[in-house]
Amino acid sequence: MESVEYEYVTETLPIVSEVSLRYKSKVDQSQRKKVLCSLDVANIVRSFGEMQENIGFRELFYAVMLNKSNTVLAAVKIAEGGMNSVQVDVRMIMQAALLTAASAFAIVHNHPSGSISPSREDIRMTNRLKEIGDLLDIQLIDSIIITEDPARTYSFSDEGRL
């Protein structure tokens, strides 16, 4: 049997982009907030300066990543929109969940109108994220709508819709 030698020619290899993903928490583990209910998640997002400034003006969409014990790993602004809607790329949410090695996540967005009734798009997005999360074994624990009035908050989980 003849031996065959292969020549490795680097000039003919295609150029390939290298991807580097990194998550590094700036919060000590002992200082991280634990989520016990939907209002805990809503209040985390409500506390962000950008949300405070825009809650009655335009829609903002956040995802909150959690570990197995419902301790917050990260909160990520996913998208911002106009007065009536926000376009959300589910890949951005799942990228953050995978990057943080989250076991669960919650999504939060505001309705500048003050209405807490979920729109058809809110329902569709929630159902889609639940399905995708289930496939990846990352549980969607809640989908929350907040308004300027802290007493007016809607939780899909609290309403038995998750």
Coordinates of C-alpha atoms in Angstrom, one line a residue:
M1 CA 0.0 0.0 0.0
E2 CA 1.4 3.4 -1.0
S3 CA 1.5 6.2 1.5
V4 CA -0.1 9.4 0.5
E5 CA 1.1 12.7 1.7
Y6 CA -1.1 15.7 1.9
E7 CA 0.2 19.2 1.6
Y8 CA -1.3 21.8 3.9
V9 CA -1.7 25.0 2.0
T10 CA -2.9 27.9 4.1
E11 CA -3.4 30.2 1.1
T12 CA -6.4 28.1 -0.1
L13 CA -8.3 28.0 3.2
P14 CA -11.3 30.3 3.4
I15 CA -11.2 33.1 5.9
V16 CA -13.2 32.3 9.0
S17 CA -14.3 34.7 11.6
E18 CA -13.6 33.8 15.2
V19 CA -16.4 34.5 17.7
S20 CA -15.7 35.3 21.3
L21 CA -18.6 35.5 23.7
R22 CA -18.0 36.5 27.3
Y23 CA -20.1 37.2 30.4
K24 CA -18.5 38.5 33.5
S25 CA -20.6 39.6 36.4
K26 CA -19.6 42.8 38.1
V27 CA -21.8 42.0 41.1
D28 CA -20.5 39.8 43.9
Q29 CA -22.6 36.6 44.2
S30 CA -23.6 37.5 47.8
Q31 CA -25.0 40.9 46.5
R32 CA -27.2 39.5 43.8
K33 CA -31.0 40.0 44.1
K34 CA -33.2 37.0 44.5
V35 CA -36.6 36.9 42.7
L36 CA -39.5 35.7 44.8
C37 CA -42.4 37.0 42.8
S38 CA -43.4 38.9 39.6
L39 CA -43.2 42.3 41.4
D40 CA -39.5 41.6 42.2
V41 CA -38.7 41.3 38.5
A42 CA -40.9 44.3 37.6
N43 CA -39.2 46.4 40.2
I44 CA -35.7 45.5 39.0
V45 CA -36.5 46.7 35.5
R46 CA -38.5 49.7 36.8
S47 CA -35.4 50.8 38.7
F48 CA -33.3 51.3 35.6
G49 CA -32.8 55.0 34.7
E50 CA -33.7 54.5 31.0
M51 CA -37.0 52.8 32.0
Q52 CA -37.8 55.6 34.5
E53 CA -37.2 58.2 31.9
N54 CA -39.2 56.5 29.1
I55 CA -41.9 54.5 30.8
G56 CA -44.7 56.8 29.7
F57 CA -43.1 57.8 26.4
R58 CA -41.9 54.7 24.4
E59 CA -41.8 50.9 24.9
L60 CA -38.7 49.3 26.2
F61 CA -38.1 45.5 26.4
Y62 CA -35.9 43.8 28.9
A63 CA -34.9 40.3 29.8
V64 CA -33.9 39.2 33.3
M65 CA -31.6 36.1 33.5
L66 CA -31.8 33.9 36.5
N67 CA -30.0 30.9 37.9
K68 CA -31.6 27.8 39.4
S69 CA -32.3 29.5 42.7
N70 CA -33.9 32.5 41.0
T71 CA -31.0 34.8 41.7
V72 CA -30.5 37.5 39.1
L73 CA -27.5 36.9 36.8
A74 CA -28.1 39.8 34.5
A75 CA -30.8 42.2 33.1
V76 CA -30.5 43.1 29.5
K77 CA -32.2 45.7 27.4
I78 CA -33.3 43.9 24.3
A79 CA -35.1 46.5 22.3
E80 CA -36.7 49.9 22.3
G81 CA -39.6 51.0 20.2
G82 CA -42.2 53.7 19.8
M83 CA -45.4 54.6 21.6
N84 CA -47.4 51.5 20.6
S85 CA -44.9 48.7 19.9
V86 CA -41.4 47.4 20.1
Q87 CA -39.8 44.9 17.7
V88 CA -38.1 42.1 19.6
D89 CA -35.5 39.7 18.2
V90 CA -35.9 36.5 20.2
R91 CA -32.3 35.5 19.2
M92 CA -31.0 38.4 21.3
I93 CA -32.9 37.1 24.4
M94 CA -31.7 33.6 23.9
Q95 CA -28.1 34.7 23.3
A96 CA -28.2 36.5 26.6
A97 CA -29.7 33.4 28.3
L98 CA -27.0 31.1 26.9
L99 CA -24.2 33.5 27.5
T100 CA -25.1 33.9 31.2
A101 CA -25.8 30.1 31.5
A102 CA -29.3 31.1 32.8
S103 CA -31.6 28.4 34.0
A104 CA -34.6 30.7 33.7
F105 CA -35.5 34.1 32.4
A106 CA -38.3 36.7 32.6
I107 CA -39.3 39.3 30.1
V108 CA -40.5 42.8 31.0
H109 CA -41.8 45.6 28.8
N110 CA -43.8 48.8 29.4
H111 CA -47.0 50.1 27.9
P112 CA -46.8 53.9 27.7
S113 CA -50.6 54.0 27.3
G114 CA -51.0 52.8 30.9
S115 CA -53.0 49.8 29.7
I116 CA -51.9 46.5 31.3
S117 CA -53.9 44.3 28.8
P118 CA -51.5 42.2 26.8
S119 CA -51.7 42.8 23.0
R120 CA -51.9 39.9 20.5
E121 CA -48.2 40.5 19.9
D122 CA -47.4 40.3 23.6
I123 CA -49.2 36.9 23.8
R124 CA -47.6 35.6 20.6
M125 CA -44.1 36.7 21.8
T126 CA -44.6 35.1 25.2
N127 CA -45.8 31.8 23.8
R128 CA -42.9 31.8 21.3
L129 CA -40.3 32.5 24.0
K130 CA -41.8 29.8 26.2
E131 CA -41.5 27.2 23.4
I132 CA -38.0 28.2 22.5
G133 CA -37.0 28.2 26.2
D134 CA -38.4 24.8 26.6
L135 CA -36.4 23.5 23.7
L136 CA -33.2 24.9 25.2
D137 CA -34.2 23.9 28.8
I138 CA -34.2 27.5 29.9
Q139 CA -37.6 28.2 31.5
L140 CA -39.5 31.4 30.8
I141 CA -40.9 32.1 34.3
D142 CA -42.8 35.3 33.5
S143 CA -43.8 37.9 31.0
I144 CA -44.6 41.2 32.6
I145 CA -46.2 44.4 31.5
I146 CA -45.5 47.5 33.5
T147 CA -46.8 51.1 33.4
E148 CA -46.0 54.4 35.0
D149 CA -48.3 53.4 37.9
P150 CA -46.4 50.7 39.9
A151 CA -49.8 49.4 41.0
R152 CA -50.7 48.6 37.4
T153 CA -48.6 45.6 36.5
Y154 CA -49.6 42.5 34.5
S155 CA -47.9 39.1 35.0
F156 CA -48.6 36.2 32.6
S157 CA -47.5 33.9 35.4
D158 CA -49.7 35.4 38.1
E159 CA -52.7 35.2 35.7
G160 CA -52.0 31.5 35.0
R161 CA -51.1 32.1 31.3
L162 CA -47.6 30.5 31.5

